Coordinates of C-alpha atoms in Angstrom, one line a residue:
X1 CA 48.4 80.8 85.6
X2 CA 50.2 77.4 87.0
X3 CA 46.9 76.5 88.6
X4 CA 44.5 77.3 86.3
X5 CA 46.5 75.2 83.2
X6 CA 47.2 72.4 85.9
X7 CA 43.0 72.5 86.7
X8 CA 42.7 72.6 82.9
X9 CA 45.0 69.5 82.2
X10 CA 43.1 67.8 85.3
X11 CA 39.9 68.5 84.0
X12 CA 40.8 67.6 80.6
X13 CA 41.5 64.1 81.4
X14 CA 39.4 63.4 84.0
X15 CA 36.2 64.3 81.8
X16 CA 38.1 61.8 79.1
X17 CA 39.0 64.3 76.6
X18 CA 42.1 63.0 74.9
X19 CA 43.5 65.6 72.1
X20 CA 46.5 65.5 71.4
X21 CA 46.4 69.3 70.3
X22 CA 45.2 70.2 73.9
X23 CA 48.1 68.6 75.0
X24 CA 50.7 70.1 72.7
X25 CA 49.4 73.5 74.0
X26 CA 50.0 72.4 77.4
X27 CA 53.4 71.0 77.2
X28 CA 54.5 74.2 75.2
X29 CA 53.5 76.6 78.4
X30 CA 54.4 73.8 80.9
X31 CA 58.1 74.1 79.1
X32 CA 58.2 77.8 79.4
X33 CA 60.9 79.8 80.7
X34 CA 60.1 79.9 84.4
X35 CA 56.3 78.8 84.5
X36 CA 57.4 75.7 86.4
X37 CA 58.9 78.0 89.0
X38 CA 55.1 79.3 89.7
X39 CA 54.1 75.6 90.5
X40 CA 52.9 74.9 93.7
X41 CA 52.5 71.1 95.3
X42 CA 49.0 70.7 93.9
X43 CA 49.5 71.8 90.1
X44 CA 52.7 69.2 89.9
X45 CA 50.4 66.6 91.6
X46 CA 48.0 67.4 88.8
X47 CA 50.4 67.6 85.4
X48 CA 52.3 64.7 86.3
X49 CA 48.7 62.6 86.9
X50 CA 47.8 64.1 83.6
X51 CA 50.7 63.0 81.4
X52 CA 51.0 59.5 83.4
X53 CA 47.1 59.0 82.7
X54 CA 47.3 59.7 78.7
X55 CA 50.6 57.9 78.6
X56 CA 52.3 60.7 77.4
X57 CA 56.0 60.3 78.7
X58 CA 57.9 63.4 77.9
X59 CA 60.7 62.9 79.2
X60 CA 61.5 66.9 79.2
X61 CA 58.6 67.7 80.8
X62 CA 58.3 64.6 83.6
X63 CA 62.4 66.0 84.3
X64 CA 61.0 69.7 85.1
X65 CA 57.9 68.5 86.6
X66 CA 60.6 66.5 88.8
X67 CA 62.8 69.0 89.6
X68 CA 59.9 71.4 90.8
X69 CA 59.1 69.0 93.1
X70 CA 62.7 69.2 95.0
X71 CA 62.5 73.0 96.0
X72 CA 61.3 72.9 99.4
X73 CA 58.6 74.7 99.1
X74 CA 57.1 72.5 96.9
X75 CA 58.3 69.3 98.5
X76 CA 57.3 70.0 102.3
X77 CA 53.6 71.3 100.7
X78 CA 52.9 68.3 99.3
X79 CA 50.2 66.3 101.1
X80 CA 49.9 62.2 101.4
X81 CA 47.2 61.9 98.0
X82 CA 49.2 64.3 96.1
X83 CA 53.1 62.6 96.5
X84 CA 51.0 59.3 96.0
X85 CA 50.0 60.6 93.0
X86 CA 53.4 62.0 91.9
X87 CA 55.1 58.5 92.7
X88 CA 52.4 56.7 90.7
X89 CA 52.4 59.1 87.7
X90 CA 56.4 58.9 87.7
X91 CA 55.9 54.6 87.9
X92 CA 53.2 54.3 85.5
X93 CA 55.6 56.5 82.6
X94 CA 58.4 53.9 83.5
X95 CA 61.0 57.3 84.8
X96 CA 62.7 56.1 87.7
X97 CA 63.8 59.6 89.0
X98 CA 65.8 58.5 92.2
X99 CA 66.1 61.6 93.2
X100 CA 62.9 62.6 93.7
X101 CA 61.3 59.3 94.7
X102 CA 64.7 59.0 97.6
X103 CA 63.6 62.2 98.4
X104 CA 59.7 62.0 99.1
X105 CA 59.9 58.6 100.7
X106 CA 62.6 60.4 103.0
X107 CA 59.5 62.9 104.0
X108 CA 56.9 60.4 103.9
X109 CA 58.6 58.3 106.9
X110 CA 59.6 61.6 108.5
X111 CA 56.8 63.6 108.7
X112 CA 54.8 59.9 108.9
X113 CA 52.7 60.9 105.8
X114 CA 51.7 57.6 105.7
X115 CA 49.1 57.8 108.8
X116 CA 47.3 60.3 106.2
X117 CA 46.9 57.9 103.4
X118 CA 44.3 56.0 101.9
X119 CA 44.5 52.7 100.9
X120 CA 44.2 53.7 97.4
X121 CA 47.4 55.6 97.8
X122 CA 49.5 53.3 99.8
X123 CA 48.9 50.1 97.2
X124 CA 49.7 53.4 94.4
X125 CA 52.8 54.5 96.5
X126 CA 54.0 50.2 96.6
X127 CA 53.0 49.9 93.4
X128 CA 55.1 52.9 91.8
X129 CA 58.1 51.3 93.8
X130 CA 57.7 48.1 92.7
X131 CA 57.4 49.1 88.8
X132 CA 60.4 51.0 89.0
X133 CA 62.3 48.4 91.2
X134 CA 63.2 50.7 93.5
X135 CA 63.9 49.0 97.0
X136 CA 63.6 51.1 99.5
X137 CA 63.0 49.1 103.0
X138 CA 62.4 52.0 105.7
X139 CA 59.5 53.0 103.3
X140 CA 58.8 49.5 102.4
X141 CA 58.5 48.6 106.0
X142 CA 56.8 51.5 107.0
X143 CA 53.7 50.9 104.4
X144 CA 53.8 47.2 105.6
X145 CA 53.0 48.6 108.8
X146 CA 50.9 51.1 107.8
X147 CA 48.4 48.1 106.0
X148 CA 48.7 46.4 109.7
X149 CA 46.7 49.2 111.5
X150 CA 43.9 47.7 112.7
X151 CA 40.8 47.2 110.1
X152 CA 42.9 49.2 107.5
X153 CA 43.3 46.5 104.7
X154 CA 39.3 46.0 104.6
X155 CA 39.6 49.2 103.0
X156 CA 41.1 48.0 100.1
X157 CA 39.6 46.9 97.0
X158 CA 40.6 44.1 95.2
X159 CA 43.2 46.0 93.0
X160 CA 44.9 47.6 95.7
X161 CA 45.5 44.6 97.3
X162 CA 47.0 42.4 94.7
X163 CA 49.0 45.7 93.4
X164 CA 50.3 45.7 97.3
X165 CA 51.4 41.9 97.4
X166 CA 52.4 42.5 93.6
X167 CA 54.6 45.6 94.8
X168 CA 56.4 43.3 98.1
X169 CA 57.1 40.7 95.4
X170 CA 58.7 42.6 92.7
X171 CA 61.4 44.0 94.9
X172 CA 61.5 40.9 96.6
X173 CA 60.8 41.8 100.3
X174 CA 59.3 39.3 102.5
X175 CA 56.9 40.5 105.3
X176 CA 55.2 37.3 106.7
X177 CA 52.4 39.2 108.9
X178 CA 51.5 41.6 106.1
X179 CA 51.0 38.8 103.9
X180 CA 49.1 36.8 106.2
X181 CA 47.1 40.0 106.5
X182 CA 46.4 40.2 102.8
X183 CA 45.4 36.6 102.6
X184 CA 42.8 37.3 105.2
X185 CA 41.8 40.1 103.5
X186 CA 41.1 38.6 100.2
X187 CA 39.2 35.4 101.9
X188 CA 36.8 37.6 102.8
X189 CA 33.3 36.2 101.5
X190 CA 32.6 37.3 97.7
X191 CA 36.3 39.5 97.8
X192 CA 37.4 37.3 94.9
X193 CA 34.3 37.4 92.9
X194 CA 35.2 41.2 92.1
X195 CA 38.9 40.6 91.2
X196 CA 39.9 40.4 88.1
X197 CA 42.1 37.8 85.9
X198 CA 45.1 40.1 86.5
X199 CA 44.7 40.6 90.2
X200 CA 44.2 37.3 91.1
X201 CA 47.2 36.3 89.1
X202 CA 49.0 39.0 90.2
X203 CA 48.4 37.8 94.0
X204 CA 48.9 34.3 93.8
X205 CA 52.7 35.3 91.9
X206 CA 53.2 37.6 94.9
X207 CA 52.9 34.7 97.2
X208 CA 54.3 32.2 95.1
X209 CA 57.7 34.8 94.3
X210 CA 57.8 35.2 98.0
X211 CA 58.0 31.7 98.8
X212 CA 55.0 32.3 101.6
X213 CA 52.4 29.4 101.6
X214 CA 48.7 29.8 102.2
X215 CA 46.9 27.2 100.9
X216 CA 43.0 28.4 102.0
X217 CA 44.3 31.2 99.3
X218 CA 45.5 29.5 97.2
X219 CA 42.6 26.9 97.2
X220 CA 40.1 29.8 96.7
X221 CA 41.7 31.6 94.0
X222 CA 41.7 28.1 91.9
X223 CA 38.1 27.6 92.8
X224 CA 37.3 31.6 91.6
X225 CA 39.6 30.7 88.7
X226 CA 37.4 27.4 87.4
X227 CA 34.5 29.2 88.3
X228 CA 35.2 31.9 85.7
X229 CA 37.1 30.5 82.9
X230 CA 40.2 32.0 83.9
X231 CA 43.6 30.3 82.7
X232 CA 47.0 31.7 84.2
X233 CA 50.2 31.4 82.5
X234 CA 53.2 30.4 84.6
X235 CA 54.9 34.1 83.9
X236 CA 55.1 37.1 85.9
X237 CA 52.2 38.7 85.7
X238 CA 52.4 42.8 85.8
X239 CA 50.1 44.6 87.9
X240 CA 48.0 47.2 85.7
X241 CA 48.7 51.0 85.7
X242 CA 46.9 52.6 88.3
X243 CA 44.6 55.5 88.4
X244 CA 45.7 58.6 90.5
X245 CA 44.1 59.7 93.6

């Protein structure tokens, strides 16, 4: 059946288990004659996080997977975590499938999906954006807000935040409060001490790209920076593929 291959697929790469053999067999059923058509919201949610998290980008199979996800059925079943995972899987292959990513931030904002996500998928749902360069401001604006909600960016771990700034930066949209809101987040006692090389550099580009000036950042990322032996090159850094929800 759709979900028991889609389960399979899931289960497959979440336990690690990387064959390429497995996945041959998969992509021949998923490629079927009408097996797509038996896909519900959850089985596309789970093939397309399977073949984004193996890197496999079939381009035949991410187009079907795509298309499934139009019929509206499919499209008004999906929840917040599963079109987060969609948008990241379709992001991390490098397919920018207007299309379908016009179409699900069209239902995120109207059906405020957004109110239902983690952080984890907001920073995935920016981040997919942002890698595709794909500016979209309603939705853009509407997860900017979404971070504002009171006590919501504590939630965020290191990663999601710098893939958030990252994501603002790369399609080059300016939102002053949320970044102010990101630097407090990050100055946060020991918040920089579990960031990595990449997401600190990845931060400090967002603001610098951005052209918005916070020097107690700034000032703490250097000192995290000497601390650890870090050394950042003056190029763009590129936030790191990102695990689905």
């Amino acid at each position: 059946t759709a979900q028991g291959l889609s389960t399979t697929s899931w289960a497959f790469v979440t336990l690690g288990i990387r064959s390429r053999a497995v996945m041959t067999a998969i992509t021949a059923r998923v490629t079927e004659a009408g097996f797509l058509d038996m896909c519900g919201a959850q089985d596309i949610s789970n093939l397309a996080w399977a073949y984004a998290t193996l890197g496999q980008k079939d381009a035949g199979v991410m187009a079907g997977l795509g298309k499934r996800a139009l019929a509206p059925q499919v499209l008004n079943a999906f929840s917040a975590q599963e079109m987060a995972t969609v948008v990241w899987a379709f992001g991390t292959l490098g397919i920018p499938n207007e299309p379908l990513l016009d179409t699900i931030a069209t239902r995120i904002l109207a059906d405020d999906l957004l109110a239902d996500a983690t952080s984890h998928g907001l920073a995935n749902i920016a981040w997919a954006f942002g890698t595709l360069g794909m500016k979209n401001q309603l939705l853009m604006s509407a997860i900017a807000k979404r971070a504002l909600d009171p006590d919501y960016l504590t939630s965020f771990s290191p990663q999601d935040l710098s893939n958030l700034a990252w994501a603002f930066a790369a399609v080059d949209l300016r939102q002053e409060r949320l970044m102010e809101g990101i630097a407090a987040q990050a100055l946060q006692p020991t918040f920089l001490q579990k960031a990595t090389p990449e997401e600190l550099a990845n931060t400090l580009w967002a603001f610098d790209t951005l052209g918005v000036q916070n020097a107690p950042l700034s000032e703490a990322i250097a000192r995290q920076t000497r601390r650890s032996g870090f050394y950042f090159s003056s190029a763009q850094p590129q936030a790191g593929p990102r695990t689905g929800e």
